[in-house]
XYZ file of C-alpha atoms in Angstrom:
430
model
C 4.798 -25.227 15.483
C 7.923 -25.098 18.349
C 7.723 -21.827 20.820
C 11.319 -21.445 19.506
C 9.769 -21.487 15.865
C 7.981 -19.125 16.996
C 10.146 -16.996 18.874
C 12.466 -17.304 15.735
C 9.685 -16.409 14.205
C 8.745 -13.336 15.655
C 12.005 -12.559 15.551
C 12.491 -11.896 11.614
C 9.218 -9.736 11.426
C 10.966 -7.847 14.010
C 13.723 -7.239 12.487
C 12.657 -7.248 8.757
C 11.966 -3.106 9.624
C 15.500 -2.894 9.784
C 15.694 -3.611 5.795
C 16.732 -0.365 3.334
C 14.301 -0.936 1.582
C 11.620 -1.018 4.328
C 13.071 2.672 5.689
C 12.605 3.775 2.035
C 9.449 1.996 2.213
C 8.172 4.803 4.660
C 9.669 8.221 3.405
C 7.717 7.024 1.065
C 4.748 6.776 2.566
C 5.278 10.071 4.419
C 5.251 11.718 0.363
C 1.791 9.858 -0.256
C 0.229 11.638 2.867
C 1.798 14.640 1.898
C -0.770 16.426 -0.194
C -3.584 14.729 1.121
C -4.836 17.416 3.042
C -4.625 19.761 0.927
C -7.720 18.540 -1.055
C -9.551 18.207 2.601
C -9.812 19.972 6.046
C -5.662 21.702 5.620
C -7.462 23.443 2.210
C -10.355 24.330 3.627
C -8.244 26.071 6.687
C -6.698 27.459 4.432
C -8.854 29.542 2.475
C -11.355 30.489 5.540
C -8.245 32.044 6.741
C -8.004 34.288 3.366
C -11.197 35.294 3.346
C -13.554 32.369 0.784
C -17.338 32.127 0.844
C -18.052 29.314 2.947
C -20.134 28.061 -0.536
C -16.880 28.052 -1.991
C -14.909 26.545 -0.213
C -17.831 23.527 0.105
C -17.063 23.245 -3.953
C -13.388 22.185 -3.488
C -14.480 19.046 -2.264
C -14.410 18.197 -5.697
C -10.320 18.122 -5.409
C -10.470 15.258 -3.842
C -12.404 13.296 -6.888
C -9.431 11.773 -8.158
C -8.538 9.641 -5.035
C -11.346 7.218 -5.986
C -11.227 7.815 -10.196
C -7.125 6.733 -10.091
C -7.608 3.235 -11.440
C -9.065 4.771 -15.024
C -5.977 6.085 -15.549
C -3.665 3.425 -13.746
C -3.344 1.301 -17.002
C -0.912 5.165 -18.530
C 1.614 4.288 -15.431
C 2.070 0.898 -15.922
C 2.763 0.033 -19.139
C 3.243 3.695 -20.980
C 6.883 4.937 -21.211
C 8.297 8.231 -20.282
C 10.430 10.326 -22.116
C 13.990 10.562 -20.512
C 12.439 9.649 -16.892
C 11.819 5.615 -17.799
C 14.340 5.601 -20.037
C 16.718 6.052 -17.117
C 15.208 4.967 -14.102
C 12.542 2.013 -15.777
C 9.084 2.389 -15.647
C 8.158 2.890 -11.584
C 11.090 4.832 -10.931
C 10.462 7.040 -14.014
C 7.008 7.735 -13.529
C 7.497 8.509 -9.373
C 10.443 10.293 -10.101
C 7.812 12.287 -12.328
C 4.803 13.014 -10.723
C 6.547 13.968 -7.793
C 8.624 16.832 -9.523
C 5.016 18.209 -10.678
C 3.715 18.287 -7.206
C 6.640 19.520 -5.520
C 5.947 22.484 -7.495
C 2.205 22.421 -7.069
C 2.330 22.369 -3.818
C 4.441 25.069 -3.952
C 3.442 27.361 -6.093
C 0.088 27.426 -4.052
C 1.094 30.021 -1.566
C 1.685 32.428 -4.501
C -1.536 32.554 -5.331
C -4.806 34.939 -3.597
C -8.032 32.868 -4.189
C -10.797 35.920 -2.904
C -8.772 38.164 -5.604
C -8.232 35.225 -8.254
C -9.377 31.422 -7.553
C -9.045 29.661 -10.607
C -5.391 28.710 -10.163
C -6.122 28.159 -6.842
C -8.502 25.588 -8.245
C -6.327 24.415 -10.587
C -3.791 23.947 -8.388
C -5.593 22.083 -6.829
C -7.245 20.364 -8.870
C -3.765 18.868 -10.168
C -2.388 18.115 -6.731
C -5.401 15.937 -6.282
C -4.865 14.591 -9.600
C -0.982 13.975 -8.981
C -1.550 12.917 -5.182
C -3.376 9.961 -6.607
C -0.847 9.364 -9.684
C 1.905 9.053 -7.449
C -0.096 6.667 -4.880
C -1.079 4.072 -8.352
C 2.761 4.523 -8.582
C 4.674 3.990 -4.822
C 2.190 1.348 -4.409
C 2.857 -0.520 -7.574
C 6.413 0.626 -6.840
C 5.843 -1.392 -2.977
C 4.363 -4.477 -3.790
C 7.320 -5.623 -6.525
C 10.297 -4.715 -3.868
C 8.350 -6.979 -1.889
C 7.992 -10.762 -1.591
C 4.920 -12.468 -0.556
C 5.848 -12.208 3.637
C 6.971 -8.526 3.414
C 3.988 -7.326 1.867
C 2.498 -6.743 6.446
C 6.033 -5.206 6.923
C 5.321 -3.342 3.464
C 2.263 -2.079 4.536
C 2.430 -1.302 7.773
C 5.599 1.353 6.422
C 3.526 2.911 4.154
C 0.527 3.077 6.871
C 3.193 4.503 9.100
C 5.022 7.151 6.582
C 1.126 8.452 5.262
C -0.193 8.556 9.284
C 3.554 11.030 9.666
C 2.766 13.314 6.076
C -0.693 13.975 7.424
C 0.388 15.214 10.843
C 2.590 17.279 8.671
C 0.468 18.425 6.317
C -1.946 18.783 9.410
C -0.711 19.804 12.801
C 1.901 21.125 11.255
C 0.771 23.556 8.804
C -1.739 24.549 10.802
C 1.372 25.176 13.075
C 3.303 26.702 11.185
C 1.146 29.034 9.978
C 0.523 31.230 12.879
C 4.387 31.924 12.303
C 4.942 32.268 8.708
C 3.047 34.127 5.469
C 1.695 30.553 4.189
C 3.505 31.013 0.726
C 6.565 30.127 2.927
C 4.400 27.208 5.271
C 3.871 25.578 1.195
C 7.275 26.776 -0.087
C 8.352 24.392 3.004
C 5.871 21.420 2.967
C 7.245 21.260 -0.589
C 10.032 20.280 0.254
C 8.642 17.846 2.399
C 8.239 15.566 -0.676
C 11.868 15.670 -0.780
C 11.174 12.822 0.918
C 10.407 10.628 -1.446
C 11.542 11.291 -4.345
C 15.249 10.784 -2.411
C 13.828 7.006 -1.871
C 12.574 6.330 -5.467
C 16.234 7.075 -6.582
C 18.454 5.481 -3.792
C 15.582 2.158 -4.701
C 15.986 -0.501 -6.855
C 13.601 -0.414 -10.246
C 12.597 -4.234 -9.504
C 11.844 -6.225 -12.529
C 8.567 -6.534 -14.408
C 6.803 -9.449 -16.467
C 8.166 -8.693 -20.411
C 4.830 -7.802 -22.207
C 3.574 -6.863 -25.614
C 5.513 -3.312 -26.694
C 2.952 -0.406 -27.047
C 2.696 0.434 -30.848
C -0.484 1.747 -30.863
C -4.188 2.403 -29.425
C -5.065 -0.628 -29.767
C -2.715 -2.131 -28.401
C -2.334 -0.134 -25.376
C -6.296 -1.003 -24.947
C -6.098 -4.534 -24.838
C -2.756 -5.171 -22.842
C -3.150 -1.577 -20.326
C -7.118 -1.778 -20.128
C -8.141 -5.333 -20.919
C -5.887 -7.838 -20.126
C -5.896 -5.725 -16.310
C -9.106 -6.343 -15.674
C -10.373 -9.829 -17.233
C -7.097 -11.149 -15.956
C -8.331 -10.876 -11.906
C -11.869 -11.370 -13.243
C -12.726 -14.919 -14.360
C -10.189 -15.971 -11.111
C -11.228 -18.736 -9.560
C -13.439 -17.081 -6.837
C -13.135 -13.552 -7.811
C -16.124 -12.892 -6.915
C -15.545 -13.793 -3.865
C -12.165 -12.207 -3.502
C -14.010 -8.491 -4.294
C -16.667 -9.047 -1.720
C -15.000 -10.105 1.167
C -13.044 -6.455 -0.045
C -16.028 -4.870 -0.019
C -16.326 -6.232 3.532
C -13.538 -6.638 5.241
C -13.579 -3.542 7.407
C -16.991 -2.686 6.727
C -17.848 -2.484 10.887
C -15.329 -0.301 11.479
C -16.566 1.492 8.460
C -19.873 2.241 9.196
C -18.723 3.011 13.284
C -15.854 5.067 12.055
C -18.155 7.616 9.393
C -21.021 8.297 13.085
C -17.348 8.967 15.482
C -16.664 12.861 15.346
C -20.958 13.288 15.862
C -21.108 10.736 18.927
C -17.904 12.016 20.795
C -19.584 15.023 20.534
C -23.109 13.917 21.504
C -21.381 12.385 24.167
C -20.547 15.937 25.338
C -16.572 15.635 24.570
C -15.037 18.708 24.199
C -12.566 19.663 21.047
C -10.362 19.208 23.907
C -10.752 16.672 24.567
C -11.149 14.370 20.999
C -7.835 16.756 19.694
C -5.958 14.653 22.719
C -7.083 11.555 22.790
C -8.501 10.977 19.603
C -6.290 12.527 17.257
C -3.236 12.634 18.588
C -2.850 9.853 21.061
C -5.615 7.712 18.324
C -3.118 8.492 15.587
C -0.090 6.755 17.090
C -2.555 4.165 18.167
C -2.806 3.028 14.536
C 1.028 3.448 13.966
C 2.186 0.659 16.722
C -1.639 -1.096 15.364
C 0.201 -1.512 11.201
C 3.580 -1.949 12.910
C 2.572 -5.319 14.897
C 0.343 -6.209 11.859
C 3.226 -5.907 9.779
C 5.740 -8.646 12.532
C 2.166 -10.680 12.312
C 2.197 -11.451 8.989
C 5.281 -11.978 9.004
C 5.184 -14.044 11.595
C 1.911 -16.572 11.498
C 1.316 -15.808 7.513
C -1.453 -13.343 5.901
C -4.743 -15.240 6.335
C -4.169 -15.953 10.454
C -3.329 -12.411 10.638
C -6.693 -11.258 8.572
C -8.945 -13.804 10.508
C -6.762 -12.460 14.104
C -7.065 -7.985 12.569
C -10.661 -9.384 12.446
C -11.664 -9.798 15.564
C -9.944 -7.308 17.434
C -11.353 -5.082 14.709
C -14.943 -6.489 15.893
C -14.372 -6.897 19.513
C -13.212 -3.051 20.090
C -16.311 -1.869 18.220
C -17.915 -2.696 21.025
C -15.282 -0.277 23.366
C -17.593 2.469 21.845
C -20.975 0.711 23.049
C -18.719 1.052 26.634
C -18.205 4.643 26.406
C -22.211 5.430 25.130
C -22.611 4.028 29.063
C -20.145 5.975 30.814
C -21.174 9.528 29.895
C -18.025 11.838 29.777
C -14.961 9.595 31.032
C -12.352 10.395 30.036
C -10.352 7.754 30.392
C -13.062 5.205 29.126
C -12.849 6.568 25.531
C -9.606 6.638 25.807
C -10.010 2.854 26.310
C -12.253 3.059 23.551
C -9.577 4.537 20.623
C -6.869 2.804 21.586
C -8.095 -0.540 21.628
C -10.093 0.647 18.191
C -7.274 2.216 16.552
C -4.475 -0.128 17.571
C -6.798 -3.287 16.163
C -7.449 -1.305 12.784
C -4.425 -0.797 12.396
C -3.045 -3.882 12.901
C -6.028 -5.212 10.611
C -5.137 -3.120 7.566
C -1.419 -4.290 7.683
C -3.059 -7.820 6.997
C -5.454 -6.356 4.596
C -2.794 -3.945 2.669
C -0.654 -7.593 2.440
C -3.481 -9.548 0.921
C -4.456 -6.381 -1.116
C -0.714 -6.794 -2.741
C -0.582 -10.401 -3.393
C -3.473 -10.772 -5.496
C -2.309 -8.219 -7.988
C -0.501 -10.149 -10.943
C 2.745 -8.070 -11.280
C 2.205 -7.756 -14.811
C -0.334 -5.193 -13.898
C 0.587 -3.661 -10.681
C -0.657 -0.552 -10.498
C -4.169 -0.967 -12.329
C -5.016 -3.900 -9.854
C -4.297 -2.410 -7.066
C -5.853 0.519 -8.002
C -9.189 -0.927 -9.066
C -9.901 -2.585 -5.893
C -8.265 0.383 -3.324
C -11.180 2.554 -5.942
C -13.859 0.163 -5.338
C -12.116 -0.867 -1.164
C -12.909 2.862 -0.928
C -16.281 3.474 -3.014
C -17.644 0.327 -2.124
C -17.396 1.156 2.029
C -18.157 4.667 1.201
C -21.234 3.845 -0.406
C -21.932 0.885 2.316
C -21.419 3.521 5.412
C -24.276 5.948 3.725
C -27.001 4.674 6.321
C -25.106 4.594 9.751
C -26.623 7.795 10.678
C -30.152 7.164 10.263
C -29.291 3.046 11.811
C -28.186 5.242 15.364
C -31.925 7.586 15.260
C -33.507 4.432 14.918
C -31.880 1.859 17.040
C -29.154 4.597 19.491
C -25.601 4.087 19.995
C -25.251 1.588 21.786
C -27.391 -1.048 20.444
C -25.691 0.812 17.287
C -21.771 0.276 17.773
C -22.697 -3.185 18.893
C -23.836 -3.470 15.402
C -21.348 -2.048 13.415
C -19.379 -5.801 15.380
C -22.058 -7.843 14.051
C -21.087 -6.290 9.871
C -17.618 -7.506 9.833
C -18.596 -11.461 10.436
C -19.362 -11.848 7.408
C -16.162 -10.538 5.935
C -14.694 -13.134 8.538
C -16.491 -15.530 7.005
C -15.127 -15.407 3.892
C -12.086 -15.115 4.813
C -12.229 -19.069 5.688
C -13.666 -19.997 2.485
C -10.935 -17.863 0.388
C -8.190 -19.890 2.358
C -9.619 -23.020 1.864
C -9.812 -22.498 -2.084
C -6.406 -20.636 -2.072
C -8.529 -17.746 -4.312
C -6.459 -15.163 -3.640
C -3.517 -16.824 -5.955
C -2.944 -15.168 -9.730
C -1.772 -15.880 -11.863
C 0.511 -16.370 -13.729
C 2.445 -13.833 -15.725
C 2.840 -14.217 -19.462
C 6.345 -14.298 -20.751
């Protein structure tokens, strides 16, 4: 590749962010990020300010379960039509708008409940928000994948991730700040209003083309076309086992290190202010810059080279935390480590999400992508469980050095997948 060609490809990688589709995908990302913290930290904060006991608050952790199980109902979103909505807007846009309307109503309604007086309505609404939010992710992911060509998936992943983090900021720091000045009813109504960004994007974007499939007339046909076919089509591909192993291992080093991040900061003696400014604020910015750079990289040099670069950098920057461990409470060293780790993590995530996206057969996009992401999330959670025990056995410095080497199997598998082109899905049926 000549210098001129390389510059042209990097320029094309930058210019794609001006594409109308990428901008709309970023708005959809905001809508995806908004509800998440209403099943996590923001929910816990609100419940505690209302006077709910800690035991009851702990039980609300189950409302986030739908995110791990969304592949179970993804076939419905993939194949079943909705009266009025899909007829007017198409399969993806129709489902997306329908879910967003319900999600907007559920978020707004939450502000008019009292968890101390009547906990059941709160439980019903928060569970509904978790289910609807996971369902929105299913359809918006499918919409993003089907809107873009293979070499555009990196930019689409970056736009989604960037928007997602903006949504998290709004429903996290934004909500907590606003709650100091207005009632929680006003807070939740305002938060639900931000869902209109995603709704607007869905209405403005073009419905992607879909491969023709058998018409769903009964449960037997649905089970065959919507449930069995997406799974069997993926599992019979050459290298399917290698693909799934790679999906499990590519971010493994990052995941096991990230699990112990906050306990590590505490053990090192950093204050809450240090952590808030460096990790929770500057770190988010570094991640967003990283995903943007990752999108450019995928467009400029291709998917597999980007995965290799992202994987190597992710492994290398884990070593920075070992530096923090021997530097004590030096905030500047912490800042370098977090910036480096979050930037490379974002870059690797953009390439990885692009890879998961091109794995999907567009006849079963929603189901296969939901399956892959659920498998990834479950695997990372399960494999990260020994992280605390590992720290206690070897210490912080050795632990973070080990997390760097845990990235090696995933890197090796990239070369296997690249050599055999195992990531290519089979063609959709006519």
